[in-house]
Structures are given as structure tokens and as C-alpha cells.
Amino acid sequence: MKTRFSRFFISPLFKGEAMDREVLSVDSEFNQVLQSDACRLEQLQCHTSASGHSFNRFFWGNKKSLVDDIEKGINLREQILKLYNENYHGGLMKLVVIGGESLDILEDWVLELFSHVKEGPQLKVVALYNAPIWQSGKLYKLEAVEEVHSLNLTWALSCLNNEYLKKPQDYLSHLLQHEGKGSVYFILKSKGWITSLSAGVAGDGMSRSRVAYIFSMCIHLTDSGLEKVYDVIGIVYQYIKLLQQTSPQNWIFKELQEIGNLMFKFAEEQPQDDYAAELADIQYEPWFGSRFNEEIIPDSLLKVWGDPPEINLSLHLPSKNVFIPNDFFIRNADSSQNQARSHHPFCLIDEPLIKLWYKLDDTFKVSRASTYFLVTLKGGVYNDIRSYLLADLFAVLLRDELNEMLYQAGITELGTTLAFTGDSLLLQLYGFNDKLIVLLSKILTIAKSFIPSADRFKVIKEEMERSLRNANLNPLSHSSYLRMQLLVEVFWDVDDQLLCLVDLSLADLEEFIPKLLVQLHIEGLCHGNLSEEEAINIADIFKCNLSTEPLPVNLRHKERVLCLPSGANLVKDVRVKNKFEENSVVQVYFQIEVDTGQEATKLGALADLFEDIVQEPLFDQLRTKEQLGYVVECSVRVTNRVLGFCFCVQSSKYNPVYLHGRIDNFINSVEKLLVCI
């Protein structure tokens, strides 16, 4: 394998048939994203850049762009060889080798395998920023595939490769996308104009290059925000003026520096191939058919944005982050714990209201912890679609109420998941353990007395309606949705949800909340750098804030999955939701017989092993050789604890019947594959 890798940089074959297959793969990849709003926007930015600029090109590539050149008399293979001969030399390369062997052995391998790479001049990396990329003062309106209102502001900064010690783009990103009081997000959210905001320099090659650093701000607008789009932009520029008037704050820089150091010091190990690629990289719209129009922004507006006459008094810098951890002490097991308790999660508390499992981390010994809680609600919540939607609305509105606090915690890698799933509220906290209990206490204190406001109900309901209308536009996600619809006993169709949601009011929710919390059962797991005493403290916080009647076992809803009869051959055939979508998807699902106890664990391990064995031959046959499509995959599926195995192919070239036949043909060859191992 090492020899094969090194020979590519010394004497690559560039076979004609391999290039033909790669052209088809490039075309399949392009067709996969043809209905992606993000990719359409990216290509519009290329299309509207200055003529002759390096951005003004088709970055994706497809069969048309490659084959047309061949028809014009350009030999594709000769062009690739020319590119290789001019650029693939030692002066422009970096080699990273990660291995468990000694440095001497690794060095010998490098000399043996790569000493024949041809030499070349080592070019000095310099910034290429010169002419403007885009003409300023232009507003482009792009037709979206999904029902979405998205405002994207873009600024071209000079190349910042040499400013890696200061990271000015990260300082700006931290402030412009902050969600605390005084931020752009907080002000626009309070006006009911936006639902989300992000800002910064992305990590892709277009956003970070010697040409420029592209700083972007993406704001998702509500219906009323769309009508106030110029006012939204005005608030952004008011905050920028505030930053211009306020010198960079040392305490903010130090806070970001401290968090960055923590992320580096306690970073979890990443796959070695990804890490090697990352290290090696450290160095100095006619195609989509998207409809858009171009408007000139009035000079009067540009003048106001460039130098706002006044700054909204509600705008100010963020407060200091109280969730930065200080305590990194590693908890040790009590010497009195028996061996079984130390190796497996055990039940620490078993009461009518709460059942708590606990496992101290004695393997990795890092100052992180994870807590997972399912708050099971009274069974009637899941018995009808109206109750299901009201419970979901409650969870989303509560998450919205907690947003400022959870955002601050998230900056320090103290993450939170709060969502309605099935008949339960899921609450997860994970990250550095020092402030985890503090955050949990704050969350539950707010939750126990939470009453949603009319303005936030209107915005959240509107966003949920939009999300339901956009559901299943992607064929891959649509196919997974259909599989779940067939298997899960209680499953609410998105169209039915939308019809019901439209009629729900704030009064309906206010009447529902007391019924939602009248009876509960809490089951959780505390794992990581937490002592038994701290885990018991967490349980006490729940009992203190959720002092309701315990939910009896017989009233707890249990998710059930349809048991497919042996030899079943069921087919569900559905048209894609987006009439312009060119891709078809086929999922072939096999349900695996249910086992319990240790046999279930063994069965799961065997299923994972089967996936590892079959994955590469499937890809090689259906994608590389048959060129069915860009997405060819197989994987284990676990549906409410029921194992299954799924084969999936997406193609813009072949119809579902043909794809199904080719998957079946491969499945018929699997037995021979296993015998040959």
C-alpha cells in the first residue's frame, strides 16, 4: 500500500479508462448537489466575480465542462500530464508520516519510498490580493430550492495566512456571531426578524487562500425579517462601527486564547489519515441553472451603512464567559467499589421518579463528562398528532429561551442537547465537567417555571412550518424517512403535521404545558469525570426542580417496531418531492432477528463486522466499475433497539428499478465473498 501511494508521485499511470470513470464520478457528484442551495450560492459568487479573476470559474466540474473541452480539440490526458509535470515536484510538496514505529524506521521508509520524487524550486508563498473580487454595492437575489429566507453578507479581506498568531478573523467572528445580550443576533431576534446567524471565514479553499480571506455572515430571516432586510443590514453595520470605535479588548482576546488552549490541550484524538492531511496542508452561474437578479444598492444606503449616523443603544460587547472551566482534577474510584461496579455502568438510584445509572471514567482519565437524561412524559402525549406537536413546540421554545446561556457554554465546549423525541424530553450535557452541574441547575431552574411569549411562539411556529414544508426535498433523507415510516408503529407524516400545526395557538400550548408535566419518569446516565457524590447531586437537582408525580410503569409509552415476516419482499415506490430533482435513491433494508442480553451485543458486533467486510466490495462494484452514482453505501441501522442492515444507492443516471436489480445482484454475490475470506 505504501509503495502504491508513493508511486503516484513518481510515475503515475493516468490510464484513459480510469480517467473516463473519474469524469463520470465528477458528473455524479455534481448532479448530487444540483438542488443544493448552498452550492448554488457558492457558484453564483463565482459567476458574479470580476471577469478574469481566479474566482471567476466553474469550481465543481461536470461531464459537460470536461467533455466539451475534448470536443474543442483539447486532449484531457495531455492536460493532466502537463499539470502533473509542472506542479508535482518536491519544492511544492509536503509529506506527513504518522506511525507507531521509531523515527529512524519511519525515516528509512520515507527515503526508500519517496527519494525518487523529482526535485523542483521551492516557491515563496506570497499573498495575491490585488484587484477587487466583486463589484461593491450590488444585491443579488437568488431563487432558492427550499422555502428559506437567507441573507448572506460577504467581505473580501486580505490574505491572513501570516496572522495565525493573532487570528483577527476569529476575534471578529466571535463578536459578530455572538448570541448574548448586546449582540447583533440578540437585537434582531428580539425584533422577531431572524432565526439564526453565523459569521466567519470558512475552512474551504475558496474562503482561505493567498487571493483573499472571505468573511461571510449568513442570517436566516423570518417573514417579517425579509421585509426589513435593509434594516437588518443596517444593524450589522452599526455593530461594525461600534467595533471600530472600540479598540480590540485584551480580555476578549485572552478569553478566546484560554478556550483555544483548552481545546488543544484536551483535544480528542482524530483519525490519523485526517490528521496527516491537515498537517500537510499547513502552508503559506450558468452551470446550476439558478435564476437570480442583480440590483444596485442605492448610494444613500451605502453611505449610511458605511458610516451609521447612530448606533443602537442596545448593542454592546458581550459579558465575560462564566463557563470557562478551572477545575481539571481527575476523580478516582472509591477503594470500596467492587470490581463489577468499576467496569460497567451500575444503577446508583432507583426510585419511582428517577432511575440513575453511573460509570466513572477509569480508561481515558480526562476532565470531561457526559450526562444523558430521558424525561418520559405521560403516554397520552404521543397518542395523537396534536399533543405530539404541542410537546415539540414546548421543547423548541424552551431551547430558544435558554439559547443565550447555552451559547456561552457551547463556546467552552460544554454542549447541550434539548429536544423532544418520541414521548420523552431528551436532555444531554457533555464537555468539561467543571461547570456541567452549574449549567444543569440553571437549565432546570428556568424550565420549571417557563412560560412562552407570544412573539417567540409566532417566530418558532413559523420556522417549524417552514421546516416541515422543506422536509424530504433531499432524496437521500426522503428515502430514510420512508423506511422509518414503514417500520415505526407510531409515525406522524410531515404533511399531516403541517396541517395540524397551522391551527395551533399560544393558548393551546399554555393549556397543554401543565398536562405535559403532571407526571414524569426520569432515567439517566452519568459517565466520565464525575464522582458518585456529584452524580447523586445531579439527581437531587432534578428532583428539586421537577417535583411532580412519578409516572407509573404501565403508563410509560414504549416505541415499537414492525416485525417483518420472514421472506417478506415489500416495496414502497414514491416520487421525489422536488420536481426538478434528477436523482433517484434505492434503499434495500434487511431486518435482523431480535435477540436480548449478551446475544444482542454479539449480534450487533457481527453486523458491524459484516458492514466492514462488504463496504469496499460494494463500492468497488457498483460505483467504481458500474458507475451507478456518486452515493453507494451500506450500513447497520438500529431502529428503537431493532437491528437492520441497509444498502443504498443514489443515481442521476439510472432509474430505481435498474438500481434495485444491481443491488440485488451484488447481494447474491455476498455469500461467495464471505466463503473466500
Short mmCIF file of N, CA and C in Angstrom, two decimals, residues 57-164:
data_model
loop_
_atom_site.label_atom_id
_atom_site.label_comp_id
_atom_site.label_asym_id
_atom_site.label_seq_id
_atom_site.Cartn_x
_atom_site.Cartn_y
_atom_site.Cartn_z
N ARG A 57 -14.79 31.23 -12.26
CA ARG A 57 -14.71 29.96 -12.98
C ARG A 57 -15.71 28.98 -12.38
N PHE A 58 -15.83 27.82 -13.01
CA PHE A 58 -16.73 26.77 -12.54
C PHE A 58 -15.91 25.82 -11.68
N PHE A 59 -16.06 25.92 -10.35
CA PHE A 59 -15.22 25.16 -9.44
C PHE A 59 -15.60 23.68 -9.35
N TRP A 60 -16.86 23.36 -9.62
CA TRP A 60 -17.30 21.98 -9.42
C TRP A 60 -16.77 21.05 -10.50
N GLY A 61 -17.00 21.40 -11.74
CA GLY A 61 -16.69 20.48 -12.84
C GLY A 61 -17.80 19.47 -13.02
N ASN A 62 -18.08 19.11 -14.26
CA ASN A 62 -19.04 18.04 -14.57
C ASN A 62 -18.69 17.48 -15.95
N LYS A 63 -19.49 16.55 -16.41
CA LYS A 63 -19.18 15.91 -17.68
C LYS A 63 -19.18 16.92 -18.82
N LYS A 64 -20.11 17.85 -18.79
CA LYS A 64 -20.21 18.86 -19.84
C LYS A 64 -18.95 19.71 -19.90
N SER A 65 -18.48 20.17 -18.75
CA SER A 65 -17.31 21.06 -18.74
C SER A 65 -16.05 20.32 -19.16
N LEU A 66 -15.97 19.02 -18.88
CA LEU A 66 -14.77 18.26 -19.24
C LEU A 66 -14.85 17.73 -20.67
N VAL A 67 -15.99 17.19 -21.06
CA VAL A 67 -16.14 16.62 -22.40
C VAL A 67 -16.15 17.69 -23.47
N ASP A 68 -16.75 18.86 -23.18
CA ASP A 68 -16.77 19.95 -24.16
C ASP A 68 -15.36 20.35 -24.56
N ASP A 69 -14.45 20.37 -23.58
CA ASP A 69 -13.06 20.73 -23.88
C ASP A 69 -12.44 19.71 -24.84
N ILE A 70 -12.78 18.43 -24.62
CA ILE A 70 -12.26 17.39 -25.52
C ILE A 70 -12.77 17.61 -26.94
N GLU A 71 -14.06 17.98 -27.04
CA GLU A 71 -14.66 18.22 -28.36
C GLU A 71 -14.03 19.42 -29.06
N LYS A 72 -13.46 20.34 -28.26
CA LYS A 72 -12.80 21.51 -28.84
C LYS A 72 -11.37 21.19 -29.28
N GLY A 73 -10.99 19.92 -29.17
CA GLY A 73 -9.65 19.53 -29.60
C GLY A 73 -8.63 19.50 -28.49
N ILE A 74 -9.06 19.69 -27.25
CA ILE A 74 -8.14 19.65 -26.12
C ILE A 74 -8.07 18.22 -25.60
N ASN A 75 -6.87 17.67 -25.51
CA ASN A 75 -6.67 16.32 -25.00
C ASN A 75 -6.60 16.37 -23.48
N LEU A 76 -7.61 15.79 -22.83
CA LEU A 76 -7.71 15.88 -21.37
C LEU A 76 -6.51 15.21 -20.69
N ARG A 77 -6.11 14.06 -21.19
CA ARG A 77 -4.99 13.34 -20.56
C ARG A 77 -3.70 14.13 -20.69
N GLU A 78 -3.48 14.76 -21.84
CA GLU A 78 -2.27 15.57 -22.01
C GLU A 78 -2.26 16.76 -21.06
N GLN A 79 -3.44 17.36 -20.85
CA GLN A 79 -3.52 18.50 -19.93
C GLN A 79 -3.24 18.08 -18.49
N ILE A 80 -3.73 16.89 -18.10
CA ILE A 80 -3.47 16.41 -16.75
C ILE A 80 -1.99 16.08 -16.57
N LEU A 81 -1.38 15.46 -17.58
CA LEU A 81 0.05 15.18 -17.50
C LEU A 81 0.87 16.46 -17.43
N LYS A 82 0.44 17.48 -18.17
CA LYS A 82 1.13 18.77 -18.14
C LYS A 82 1.04 19.38 -16.73
N LEU A 83 -0.17 19.32 -16.15
CA LEU A 83 -0.36 19.81 -14.79
C LEU A 83 0.53 19.05 -13.81
N TYR A 84 0.58 17.73 -13.98
CA TYR A 84 1.40 16.90 -13.09
C TYR A 84 2.88 17.26 -13.23
N ASN A 85 3.37 17.33 -14.45
CA ASN A 85 4.80 17.57 -14.68
C ASN A 85 5.24 18.94 -14.19
N GLU A 86 4.35 19.92 -14.25
CA GLU A 86 4.71 21.28 -13.84
C GLU A 86 4.61 21.50 -12.34
N ASN A 87 3.78 20.73 -11.66
CA ASN A 87 3.49 21.04 -10.26
C ASN A 87 3.85 19.95 -9.26
N TYR A 88 3.93 18.70 -9.69
CA TYR A 88 4.18 17.61 -8.74
C TYR A 88 5.68 17.38 -8.60
N HIS A 89 6.33 18.26 -7.82
CA HIS A 89 7.76 18.10 -7.53
C HIS A 89 8.00 18.45 -6.06
N GLY A 90 9.16 18.09 -5.58
CA GLY A 90 9.47 18.22 -4.15
C GLY A 90 9.33 19.62 -3.61
N GLY A 91 9.60 20.63 -4.45
CA GLY A 91 9.53 22.00 -3.96
C GLY A 91 8.15 22.45 -3.57
N LEU A 92 7.11 21.79 -4.11
CA LEU A 92 5.73 22.18 -3.81
C LEU A 92 5.01 21.16 -2.93
N MET A 93 5.74 20.15 -2.45
CA MET A 93 5.09 19.07 -1.70
C MET A 93 5.43 19.13 -0.22
N LYS A 94 4.54 18.57 0.57
CA LYS A 94 4.80 18.30 1.98
C LYS A 94 4.38 16.87 2.26
N LEU A 95 5.21 16.15 2.97
CA LEU A 95 4.91 14.76 3.31
C LEU A 95 4.79 14.63 4.82
N VAL A 96 3.70 14.06 5.27
CA VAL A 96 3.50 13.80 6.70
C VAL A 96 3.34 12.30 6.89
N VAL A 97 4.12 11.74 7.79
CA VAL A 97 4.06 10.31 8.09
C VAL A 97 3.77 10.14 9.57
N ILE A 98 2.71 9.43 9.90
CA ILE A 98 2.36 9.13 11.28
C ILE A 98 2.39 7.62 11.46
N GLY A 99 3.13 7.14 12.44
CA GLY A 99 3.21 5.70 12.65
C GLY A 99 3.68 5.35 14.03
N GLY A 100 3.50 4.10 14.40
CA GLY A 100 3.90 3.63 15.72
C GLY A 100 5.35 3.21 15.79
N GLU A 101 6.02 3.12 14.64
CA GLU A 101 7.42 2.72 14.62
C GLU A 101 8.32 3.87 15.07
N SER A 102 9.60 3.57 15.26
CA SER A 102 10.55 4.60 15.68
C SER A 102 10.78 5.59 14.55
N LEU A 103 11.29 6.77 14.90
CA LEU A 103 11.56 7.80 13.89
C LEU A 103 12.59 7.32 12.88
N ASP A 104 13.56 6.52 13.33
CA ASP A 104 14.58 6.01 12.41
C ASP A 104 13.95 5.12 11.33
N ILE A 105 13.04 4.24 11.76
CA ILE A 105 12.37 3.35 10.80
C ILE A 105 11.49 4.15 9.84
N LEU A 106 10.74 5.12 10.38
CA LEU A 106 9.89 5.95 9.53
C LEU A 106 10.73 6.73 8.52
N GLU A 107 11.88 7.22 8.97
CA GLU A 107 12.76 7.96 8.06
C GLU A 107 13.30 7.05 6.96
N ASP A 108 13.66 5.82 7.32
CA ASP A 108 14.14 4.86 6.31
C ASP A 108 13.06 4.59 5.27
N TRP A 109 11.82 4.45 5.73
CA TRP A 109 10.71 4.22 4.80
C TRP A 109 10.55 5.39 3.83
N VAL A 110 10.64 6.60 4.37
CA VAL A 110 10.48 7.79 3.53
C VAL A 110 11.57 7.84 2.46
N LEU A 111 12.82 7.57 2.87
CA LEU A 111 13.92 7.59 1.91
C LEU A 111 13.76 6.50 0.85
N GLU A 112 13.29 5.34 1.29
CA GLU A 112 13.11 4.23 0.36
C GLU A 112 12.00 4.50 -0.65
N LEU A 113 10.92 5.09 -0.17
CA LEU A 113 9.72 5.21 -1.00
C LEU A 113 9.64 6.51 -1.78
N PHE A 114 10.22 7.60 -1.25
CA PHE A 114 9.99 8.91 -1.86
C PHE A 114 11.26 9.59 -2.38
N SER A 115 12.39 8.91 -2.33
CA SER A 115 13.63 9.56 -2.75
C SER A 115 13.66 9.84 -4.25
N HIS A 116 12.79 9.16 -5.02
CA HIS A 116 12.78 9.38 -6.47
C HIS A 116 11.78 10.45 -6.91
N VAL A 117 11.12 11.11 -5.97
CA VAL A 117 10.28 12.25 -6.33
C VAL A 117 11.18 13.33 -6.91
N LYS A 118 10.83 13.85 -8.08
CA LYS A 118 11.72 14.80 -8.75
C LYS A 118 11.84 16.10 -7.97
N GLU A 119 13.00 16.71 -8.08
CA GLU A 119 13.25 17.97 -7.39
C GLU A 119 12.62 19.13 -8.16
N GLY A 120 12.45 20.24 -7.45
CA GLY A 120 11.89 21.43 -8.07
C GLY A 120 12.08 22.62 -7.17
N PRO A 121 11.90 23.82 -7.70
CA PRO A 121 12.10 25.03 -6.89
C PRO A 121 11.05 25.15 -5.80
N GLN A 122 11.48 25.61 -4.63
CA GLN A 122 10.55 25.85 -3.52
C GLN A 122 10.06 27.29 -3.63
N LEU A 123 8.82 27.45 -4.05
CA LEU A 123 8.27 28.77 -4.29
C LEU A 123 7.93 29.45 -2.98
N LYS A 124 8.24 30.73 -2.89
CA LYS A 124 7.89 31.50 -1.70
C LYS A 124 6.41 31.87 -1.77
N VAL A 125 5.70 31.58 -0.70
CA VAL A 125 4.27 31.85 -0.66
C VAL A 125 4.04 33.32 -0.38
N VAL A 126 3.37 34.00 -1.29
CA VAL A 126 3.06 35.42 -1.10
C VAL A 126 1.57 35.63 -1.34
N ALA A 127 1.03 36.65 -0.71
CA ALA A 127 -0.39 36.98 -0.91
C ALA A 127 -0.60 37.52 -2.31
N LEU A 128 -1.72 37.18 -2.92
CA LEU A 128 -2.02 37.59 -4.29
C LEU A 128 -3.14 38.61 -4.36
N TYR A 129 -3.51 39.18 -3.22
CA TYR A 129 -4.64 40.11 -3.18
C TYR A 129 -4.29 41.36 -3.98
N ASN A 130 -5.08 41.64 -5.00
CA ASN A 130 -4.83 42.85 -5.79
C ASN A 130 -6.16 43.50 -6.16
N ALA A 131 -6.72 43.08 -7.29
CA ALA A 131 -7.97 43.69 -7.75
C ALA A 131 -9.15 43.18 -6.94
N PRO A 132 -10.22 43.98 -6.82
CA PRO A 132 -11.42 43.54 -6.10
C PRO A 132 -12.01 42.28 -6.74
N ILE A 133 -12.55 41.42 -5.89
CA ILE A 133 -13.17 40.19 -6.39
C ILE A 133 -14.55 40.48 -6.96
N TRP A 134 -15.34 41.28 -6.23
CA TRP A 134 -16.70 41.62 -6.65
C TRP A 134 -16.86 43.12 -6.72
N GLN A 135 -17.77 43.55 -7.53
CA GLN A 135 -18.12 44.97 -7.57
C GLN A 135 -18.99 45.27 -6.36
N SER A 136 -18.59 46.25 -5.58
CA SER A 136 -19.33 46.57 -4.35
C SER A 136 -20.65 47.26 -4.69
N GLY A 137 -21.53 47.28 -3.69
CA GLY A 137 -22.81 47.98 -3.86
C GLY A 137 -23.84 47.21 -4.64
N LYS A 138 -23.68 45.88 -4.75
CA LYS A 138 -24.63 45.06 -5.51
C LYS A 138 -25.39 44.13 -4.55
N LEU A 139 -26.66 43.94 -4.84
CA LEU A 139 -27.50 42.99 -4.11
C LEU A 139 -28.00 41.96 -5.11
N TYR A 140 -27.72 40.69 -4.86
CA TYR A 140 -28.15 39.61 -5.74
C TYR A 140 -29.26 38.82 -5.05
N LYS A 141 -30.33 38.57 -5.78
CA LYS A 141 -31.45 37.78 -5.26
C LYS A 141 -31.50 36.45 -6.01
N LEU A 142 -31.26 35.38 -5.27
CA LEU A 142 -31.15 34.04 -5.86
C LEU A 142 -32.38 33.21 -5.51
N GLU A 143 -32.98 32.60 -6.52
CA GLU A 143 -34.13 31.73 -6.28
C GLU A 143 -33.66 30.47 -5.55
N ALA A 144 -34.34 30.15 -4.45
CA ALA A 144 -33.95 29.00 -3.62
C ALA A 144 -34.76 27.76 -3.98
N VAL A 145 -34.16 26.60 -3.76
CA VAL A 145 -34.86 25.33 -3.92
C VAL A 145 -35.79 25.11 -2.73
N GLU A 146 -35.24 25.28 -1.51
CA GLU A 146 -36.04 25.15 -0.30
C GLU A 146 -36.80 26.45 -0.04
N GLU A 147 -37.80 26.35 0.81
CA GLU A 147 -38.50 27.56 1.25
C GLU A 147 -37.69 28.16 2.40
N VAL A 148 -36.86 29.13 2.07
CA VAL A 148 -35.96 29.69 3.07
C VAL A 148 -35.67 31.15 2.72
N HIS A 149 -35.52 31.99 3.76
CA HIS A 149 -35.12 33.38 3.57
C HIS A 149 -33.73 33.53 4.19
N SER A 150 -32.72 33.63 3.36
CA SER A 150 -31.35 33.67 3.85
C SER A 150 -30.64 34.91 3.31
N LEU A 151 -30.06 35.69 4.21
CA LEU A 151 -29.29 36.87 3.83
C LEU A 151 -27.81 36.55 4.03
N ASN A 152 -27.03 36.71 2.97
CA ASN A 152 -25.59 36.43 3.03
C ASN A 152 -24.81 37.70 2.71
N LEU A 153 -24.03 38.16 3.68
CA LEU A 153 -23.16 39.31 3.51
C LEU A 153 -21.72 38.82 3.39
N THR A 154 -20.98 39.36 2.45
CA THR A 154 -19.63 38.87 2.18
C THR A 154 -18.65 40.03 2.09
N TRP A 155 -17.52 39.89 2.81
CA TRP A 155 -16.44 40.86 2.75
C TRP A 155 -15.15 40.14 2.35
N ALA A 156 -14.41 40.71 1.41
CA ALA A 156 -13.12 40.15 1.00
C ALA A 156 -12.01 40.83 1.80
N LEU A 157 -11.33 40.05 2.64
CA LEU A 157 -10.21 40.55 3.43
C LEU A 157 -8.91 40.16 2.74
N SER A 158 -7.86 40.85 3.07
CA SER A 158 -6.56 40.46 2.53
C SER A 158 -6.15 39.11 3.12
N CYS A 159 -5.21 38.43 2.48
CA CYS A 159 -4.76 37.12 2.95
C CYS A 159 -4.20 37.24 4.37
N LEU A 160 -4.69 36.37 5.27
CA LEU A 160 -4.30 36.43 6.69
C LEU A 160 -3.47 35.22 7.10
N ASN A 161 -2.85 34.55 6.12
CA ASN A 161 -2.04 33.37 6.45
C ASN A 161 -0.94 33.68 7.46
N ASN A 162 -0.36 34.87 7.35
CA ASN A 162 0.76 35.22 8.24
C ASN A 162 0.31 35.74 9.59
N GLU A 163 -0.99 35.86 9.80
CA GLU A 163 -1.51 36.40 11.06
C GLU A 163 -2.04 35.29 11.96
N TYR A 164 -1.47 34.09 11.82
CA TYR A 164 -2.03 32.94 12.56
C TYR A 164 -1.86 33.07 14.07
#
